[in-house]
PDB file of C-alpha atoms in Angstrom:
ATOM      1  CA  UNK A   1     -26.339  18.998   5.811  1.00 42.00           C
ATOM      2  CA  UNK A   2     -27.026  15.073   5.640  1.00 46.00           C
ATOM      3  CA  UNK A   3     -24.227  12.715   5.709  1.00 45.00           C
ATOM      4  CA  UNK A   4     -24.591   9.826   3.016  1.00 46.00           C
ATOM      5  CA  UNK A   5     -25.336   6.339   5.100  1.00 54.00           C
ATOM      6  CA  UNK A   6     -22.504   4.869   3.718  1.00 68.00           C
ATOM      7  CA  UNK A   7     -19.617   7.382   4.755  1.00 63.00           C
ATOM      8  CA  UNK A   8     -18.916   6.306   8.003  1.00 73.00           C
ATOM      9  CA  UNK A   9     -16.302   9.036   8.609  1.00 71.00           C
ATOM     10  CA  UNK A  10     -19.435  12.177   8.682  1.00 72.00           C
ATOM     11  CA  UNK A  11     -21.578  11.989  11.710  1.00 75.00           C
ATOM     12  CA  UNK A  12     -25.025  13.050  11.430  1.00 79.00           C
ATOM     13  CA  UNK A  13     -24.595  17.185  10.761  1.00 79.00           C
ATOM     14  CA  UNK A  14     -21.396  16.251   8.165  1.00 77.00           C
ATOM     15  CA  UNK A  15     -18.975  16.439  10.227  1.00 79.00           C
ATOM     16  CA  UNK A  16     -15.714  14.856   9.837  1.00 79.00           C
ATOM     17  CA  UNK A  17     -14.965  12.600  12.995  1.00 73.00           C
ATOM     18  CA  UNK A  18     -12.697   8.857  13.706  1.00 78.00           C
ATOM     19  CA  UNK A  19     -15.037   6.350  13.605  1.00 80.00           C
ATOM     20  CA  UNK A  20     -15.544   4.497  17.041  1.00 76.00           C
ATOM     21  CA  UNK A  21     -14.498   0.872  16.928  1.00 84.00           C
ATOM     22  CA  UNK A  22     -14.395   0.160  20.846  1.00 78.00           C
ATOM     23  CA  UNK A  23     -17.575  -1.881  20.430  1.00 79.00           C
ATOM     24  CA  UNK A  24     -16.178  -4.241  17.392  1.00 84.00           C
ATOM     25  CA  UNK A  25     -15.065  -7.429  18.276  1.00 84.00           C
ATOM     26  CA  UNK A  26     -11.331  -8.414  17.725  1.00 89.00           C
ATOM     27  CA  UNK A  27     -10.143 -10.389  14.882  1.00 91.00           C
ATOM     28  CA  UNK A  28      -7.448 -10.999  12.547  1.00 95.00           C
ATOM     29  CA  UNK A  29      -7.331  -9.030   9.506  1.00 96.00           C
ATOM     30  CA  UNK A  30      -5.084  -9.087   6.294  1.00 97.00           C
ATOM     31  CA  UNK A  31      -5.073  -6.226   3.437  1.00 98.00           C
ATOM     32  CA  UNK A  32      -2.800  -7.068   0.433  1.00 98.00           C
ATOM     33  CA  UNK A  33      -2.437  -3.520  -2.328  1.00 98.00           C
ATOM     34  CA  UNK A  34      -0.395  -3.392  -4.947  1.00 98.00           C
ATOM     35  CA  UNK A  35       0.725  -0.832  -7.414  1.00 98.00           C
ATOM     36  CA  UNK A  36       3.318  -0.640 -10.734  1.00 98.00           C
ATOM     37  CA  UNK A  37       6.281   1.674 -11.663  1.00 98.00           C
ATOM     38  CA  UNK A  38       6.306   1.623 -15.315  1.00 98.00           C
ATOM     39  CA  UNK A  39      10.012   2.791 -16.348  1.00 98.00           C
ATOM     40  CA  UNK A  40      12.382   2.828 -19.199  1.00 98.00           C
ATOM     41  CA  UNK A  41      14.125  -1.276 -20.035  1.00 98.00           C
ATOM     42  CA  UNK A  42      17.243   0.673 -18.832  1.00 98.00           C
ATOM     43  CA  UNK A  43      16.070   1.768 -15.650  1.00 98.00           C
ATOM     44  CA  UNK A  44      14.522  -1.545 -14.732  1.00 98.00           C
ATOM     45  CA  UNK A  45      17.449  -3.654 -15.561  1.00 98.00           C
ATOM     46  CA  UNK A  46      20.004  -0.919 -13.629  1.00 98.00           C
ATOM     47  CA  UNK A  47      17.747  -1.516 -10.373  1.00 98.00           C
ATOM     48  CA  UNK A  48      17.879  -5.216 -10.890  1.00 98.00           C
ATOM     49  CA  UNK A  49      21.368  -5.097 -11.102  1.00 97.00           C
ATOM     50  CA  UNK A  50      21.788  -3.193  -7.857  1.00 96.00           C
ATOM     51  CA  UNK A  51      23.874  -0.248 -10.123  1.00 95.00           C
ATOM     52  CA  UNK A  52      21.465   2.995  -9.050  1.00 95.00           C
ATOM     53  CA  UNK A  53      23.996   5.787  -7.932  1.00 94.00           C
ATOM     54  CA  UNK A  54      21.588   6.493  -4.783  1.00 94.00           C
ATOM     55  CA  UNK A  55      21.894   2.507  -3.599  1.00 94.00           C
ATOM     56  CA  UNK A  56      19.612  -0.517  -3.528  1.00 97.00           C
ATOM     57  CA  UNK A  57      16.541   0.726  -4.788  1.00 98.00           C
ATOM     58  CA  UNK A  58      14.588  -2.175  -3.908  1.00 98.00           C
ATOM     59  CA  UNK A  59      15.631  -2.408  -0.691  1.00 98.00           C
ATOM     60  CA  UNK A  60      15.306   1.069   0.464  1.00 98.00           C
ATOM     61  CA  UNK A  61      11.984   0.461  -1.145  1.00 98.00           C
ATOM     62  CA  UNK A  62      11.076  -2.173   0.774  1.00 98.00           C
ATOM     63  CA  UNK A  63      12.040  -0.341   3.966  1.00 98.00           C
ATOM     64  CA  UNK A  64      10.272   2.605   3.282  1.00 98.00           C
ATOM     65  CA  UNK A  65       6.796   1.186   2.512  1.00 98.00           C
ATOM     66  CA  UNK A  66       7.123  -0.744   6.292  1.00 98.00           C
ATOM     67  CA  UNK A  67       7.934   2.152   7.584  1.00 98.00           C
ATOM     68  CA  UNK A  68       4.902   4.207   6.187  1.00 98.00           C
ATOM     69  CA  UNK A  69       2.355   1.314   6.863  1.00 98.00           C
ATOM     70  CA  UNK A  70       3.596   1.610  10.948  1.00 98.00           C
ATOM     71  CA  UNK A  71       2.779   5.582  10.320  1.00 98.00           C
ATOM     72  CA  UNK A  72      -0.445   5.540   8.561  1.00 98.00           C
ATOM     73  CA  UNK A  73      -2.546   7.149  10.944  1.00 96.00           C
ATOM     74  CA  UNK A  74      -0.010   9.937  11.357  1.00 97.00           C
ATOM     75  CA  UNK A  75      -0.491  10.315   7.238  1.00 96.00           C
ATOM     76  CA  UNK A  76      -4.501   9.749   6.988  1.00 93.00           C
ATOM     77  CA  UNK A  77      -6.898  11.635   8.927  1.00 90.00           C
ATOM     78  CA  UNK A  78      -9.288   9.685  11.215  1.00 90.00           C
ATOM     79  CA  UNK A  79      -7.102   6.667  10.421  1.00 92.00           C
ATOM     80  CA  UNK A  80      -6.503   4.279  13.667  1.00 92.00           C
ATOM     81  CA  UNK A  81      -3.422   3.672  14.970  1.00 94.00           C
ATOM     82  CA  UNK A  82      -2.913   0.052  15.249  1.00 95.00           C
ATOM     83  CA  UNK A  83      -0.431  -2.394  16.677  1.00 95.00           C
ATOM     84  CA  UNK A  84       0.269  -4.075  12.998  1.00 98.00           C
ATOM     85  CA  UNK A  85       1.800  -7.864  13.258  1.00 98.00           C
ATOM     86  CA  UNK A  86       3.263  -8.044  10.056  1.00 98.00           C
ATOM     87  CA  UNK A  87       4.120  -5.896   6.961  1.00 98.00           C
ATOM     88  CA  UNK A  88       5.961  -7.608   3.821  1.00 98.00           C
ATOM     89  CA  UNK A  89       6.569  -5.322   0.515  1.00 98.00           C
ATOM     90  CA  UNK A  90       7.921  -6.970  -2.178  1.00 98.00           C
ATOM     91  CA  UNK A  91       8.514  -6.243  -6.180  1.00 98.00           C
ATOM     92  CA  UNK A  92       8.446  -8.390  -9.534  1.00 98.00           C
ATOM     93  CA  UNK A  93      10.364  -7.558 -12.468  1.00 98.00           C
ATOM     94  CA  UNK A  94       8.016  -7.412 -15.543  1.00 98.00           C
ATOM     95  CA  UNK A  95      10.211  -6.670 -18.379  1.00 98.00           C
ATOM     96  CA  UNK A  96       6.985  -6.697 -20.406  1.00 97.00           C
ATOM     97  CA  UNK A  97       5.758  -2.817 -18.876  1.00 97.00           C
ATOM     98  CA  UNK A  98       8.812  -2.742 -18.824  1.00 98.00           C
ATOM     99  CA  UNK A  99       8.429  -2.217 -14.599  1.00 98.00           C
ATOM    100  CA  UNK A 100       7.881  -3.355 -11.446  1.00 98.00           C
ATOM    101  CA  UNK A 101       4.813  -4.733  -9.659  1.00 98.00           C
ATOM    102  CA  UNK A 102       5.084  -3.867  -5.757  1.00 98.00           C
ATOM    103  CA  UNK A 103       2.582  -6.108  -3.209  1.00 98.00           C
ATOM    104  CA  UNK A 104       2.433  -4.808   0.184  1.00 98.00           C
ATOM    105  CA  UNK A 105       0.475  -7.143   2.979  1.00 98.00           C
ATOM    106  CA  UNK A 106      -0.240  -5.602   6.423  1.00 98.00           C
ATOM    107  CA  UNK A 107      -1.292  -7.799   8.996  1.00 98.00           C
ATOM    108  CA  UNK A 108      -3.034  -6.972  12.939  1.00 97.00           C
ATOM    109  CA  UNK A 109      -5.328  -8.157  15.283  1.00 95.00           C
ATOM    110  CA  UNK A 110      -7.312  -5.721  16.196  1.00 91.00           C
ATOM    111  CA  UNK A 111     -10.895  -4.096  15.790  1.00 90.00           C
ATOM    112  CA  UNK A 112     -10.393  -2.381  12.594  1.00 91.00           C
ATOM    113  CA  UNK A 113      -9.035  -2.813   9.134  1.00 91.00           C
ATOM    114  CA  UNK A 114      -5.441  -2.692   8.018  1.00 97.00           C
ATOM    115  CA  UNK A 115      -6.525  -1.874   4.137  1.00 97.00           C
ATOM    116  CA  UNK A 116      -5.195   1.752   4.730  1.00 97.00           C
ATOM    117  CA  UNK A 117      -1.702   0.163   5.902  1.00 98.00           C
ATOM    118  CA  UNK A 118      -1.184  -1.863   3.375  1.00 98.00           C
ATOM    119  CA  UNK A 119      -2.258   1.165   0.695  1.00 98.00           C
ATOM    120  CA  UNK A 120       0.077   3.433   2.299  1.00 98.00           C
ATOM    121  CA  UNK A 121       2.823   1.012   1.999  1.00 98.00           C
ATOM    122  CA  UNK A 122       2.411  -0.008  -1.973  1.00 98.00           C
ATOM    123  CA  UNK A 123       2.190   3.696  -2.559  1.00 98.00           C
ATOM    124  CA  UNK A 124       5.459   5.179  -0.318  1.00 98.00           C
ATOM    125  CA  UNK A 125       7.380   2.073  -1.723  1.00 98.00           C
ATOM    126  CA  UNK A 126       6.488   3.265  -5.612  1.00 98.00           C
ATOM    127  CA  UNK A 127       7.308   6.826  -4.804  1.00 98.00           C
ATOM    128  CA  UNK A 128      10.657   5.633  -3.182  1.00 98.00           C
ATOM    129  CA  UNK A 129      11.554   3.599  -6.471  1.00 98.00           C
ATOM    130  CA  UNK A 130      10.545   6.966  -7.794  1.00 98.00           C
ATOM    131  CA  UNK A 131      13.077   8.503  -6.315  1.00 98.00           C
ATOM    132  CA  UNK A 132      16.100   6.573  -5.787  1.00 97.00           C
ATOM    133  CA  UNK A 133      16.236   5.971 -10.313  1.00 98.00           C
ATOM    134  CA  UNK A 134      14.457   9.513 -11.167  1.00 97.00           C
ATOM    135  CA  UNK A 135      18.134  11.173 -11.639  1.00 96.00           C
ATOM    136  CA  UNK A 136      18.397   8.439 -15.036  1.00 97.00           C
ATOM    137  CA  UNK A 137      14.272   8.365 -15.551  1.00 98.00           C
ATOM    138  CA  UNK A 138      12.153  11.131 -15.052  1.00 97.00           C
ATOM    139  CA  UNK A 139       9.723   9.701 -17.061  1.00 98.00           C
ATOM    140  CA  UNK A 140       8.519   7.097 -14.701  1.00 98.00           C
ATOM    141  CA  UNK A 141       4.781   6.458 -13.678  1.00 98.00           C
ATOM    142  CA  UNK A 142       3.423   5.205 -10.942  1.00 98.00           C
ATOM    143  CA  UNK A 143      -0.262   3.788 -11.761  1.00 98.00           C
ATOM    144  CA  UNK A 144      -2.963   0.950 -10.729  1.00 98.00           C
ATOM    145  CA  UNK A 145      -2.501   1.436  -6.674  1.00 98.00           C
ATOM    146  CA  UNK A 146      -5.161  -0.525  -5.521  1.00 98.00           C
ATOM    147  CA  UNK A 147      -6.338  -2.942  -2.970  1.00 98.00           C
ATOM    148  CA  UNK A 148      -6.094  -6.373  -3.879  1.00 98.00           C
ATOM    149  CA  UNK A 149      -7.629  -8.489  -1.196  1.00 98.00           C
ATOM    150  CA  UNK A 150      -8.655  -7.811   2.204  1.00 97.00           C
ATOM    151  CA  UNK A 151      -9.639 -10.520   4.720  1.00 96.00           C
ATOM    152  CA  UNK A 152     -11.438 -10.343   8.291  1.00 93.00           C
ATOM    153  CA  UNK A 153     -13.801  -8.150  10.183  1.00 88.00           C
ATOM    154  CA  UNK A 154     -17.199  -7.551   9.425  1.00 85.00           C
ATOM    155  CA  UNK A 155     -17.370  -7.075   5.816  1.00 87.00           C
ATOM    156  CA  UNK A 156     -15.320 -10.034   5.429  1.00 89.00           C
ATOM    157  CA  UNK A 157     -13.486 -11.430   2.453  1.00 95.00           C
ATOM    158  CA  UNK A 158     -12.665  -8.600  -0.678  1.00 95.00           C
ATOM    159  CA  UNK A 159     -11.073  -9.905  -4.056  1.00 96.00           C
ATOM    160  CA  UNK A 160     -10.256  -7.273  -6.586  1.00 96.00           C
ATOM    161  CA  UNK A 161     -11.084  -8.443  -9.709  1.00 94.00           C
ATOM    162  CA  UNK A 162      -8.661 -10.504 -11.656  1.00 91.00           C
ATOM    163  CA  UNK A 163      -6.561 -11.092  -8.510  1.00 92.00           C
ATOM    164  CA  UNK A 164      -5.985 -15.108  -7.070  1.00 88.00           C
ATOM    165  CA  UNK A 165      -6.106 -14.256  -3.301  1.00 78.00           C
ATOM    166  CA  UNK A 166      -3.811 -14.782  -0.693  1.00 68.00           C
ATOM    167  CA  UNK A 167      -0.347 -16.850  -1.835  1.00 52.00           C
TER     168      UNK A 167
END
């Protein structure tokens, strides 16, 4: 079997393997990936109020998404470990869904990307909104996790479409 050129995870016979990045040069890279929790009103305004029975949703949220971007390669296969420098999560009301928008930025030096990170994070901080206000709202969904901008390395600057880049 022939791996596709662009999968750089298969080697030549298909096989799954961690890509080699020891000959990449070092530089700073930033991934920003966001994703919504579309809820009832009720259930938005009772986690902006800070009145979920389990606690501060947000905050537990926000703790939990730093914590899974640090873990990522322990969650991905073939993922790197790397030494991240930064990782922010953070969430905007939008009584409009009526939901939140969560933005998670990971940040490293290093020879490979930090898009992975910064996915991992939007997606374990939705899941833990999820389940800190799924007792009053079982009806939540979790939707549009995507990257939103990457910068650095190789392939250099990504935009997702629609998106204003890097506040």
């Amino acid at each position: 079997m022939s791996a596709a050129p662009n999968l750089t995870h298969l080697d030549e016979t298909g096989a799954a393997h961690m890509v080699d990045v020891s000959e990449k040069a070092v530089t700073s890279r930033t991934a920003r990936a966001g994703g919504k929790v579309i809820m009832a009103r009720e259930t938005l305004e009772m986690i902006m109020q800070g009145n979920a029975k389990k606690g501060d949703v947000l905050g537990c949220a926000r703790i939990a998404g730093i914590m899974a971007a640090k873990r990522t390669h322990e969650l991905i296969p073939l993922c790197h470990p790397l030494a991240l420098s930064k990782v922010t999560v953070e969430f905007t009301a939008d009584y409009g869904l009526p939901g939140l928008h969560v933005e998670a930025i990971a940040k490293a030096s290093g020879q490979t990307g930090v898009e992975m990170e910064a996915l991992t994070a939007a997606s374990i901080a939705c899941l833990t909104i999820y389940d800190m206000a799924k007792a009053v709202d079982k009806a939540m969904t979790i939707t549009d996790v995507k990257l939103l901008e990457k910068l650095g390395g190789k392939s250099g600057h990504y935009l997702a479409e629609g998106e204003s880049g890097t506040k």
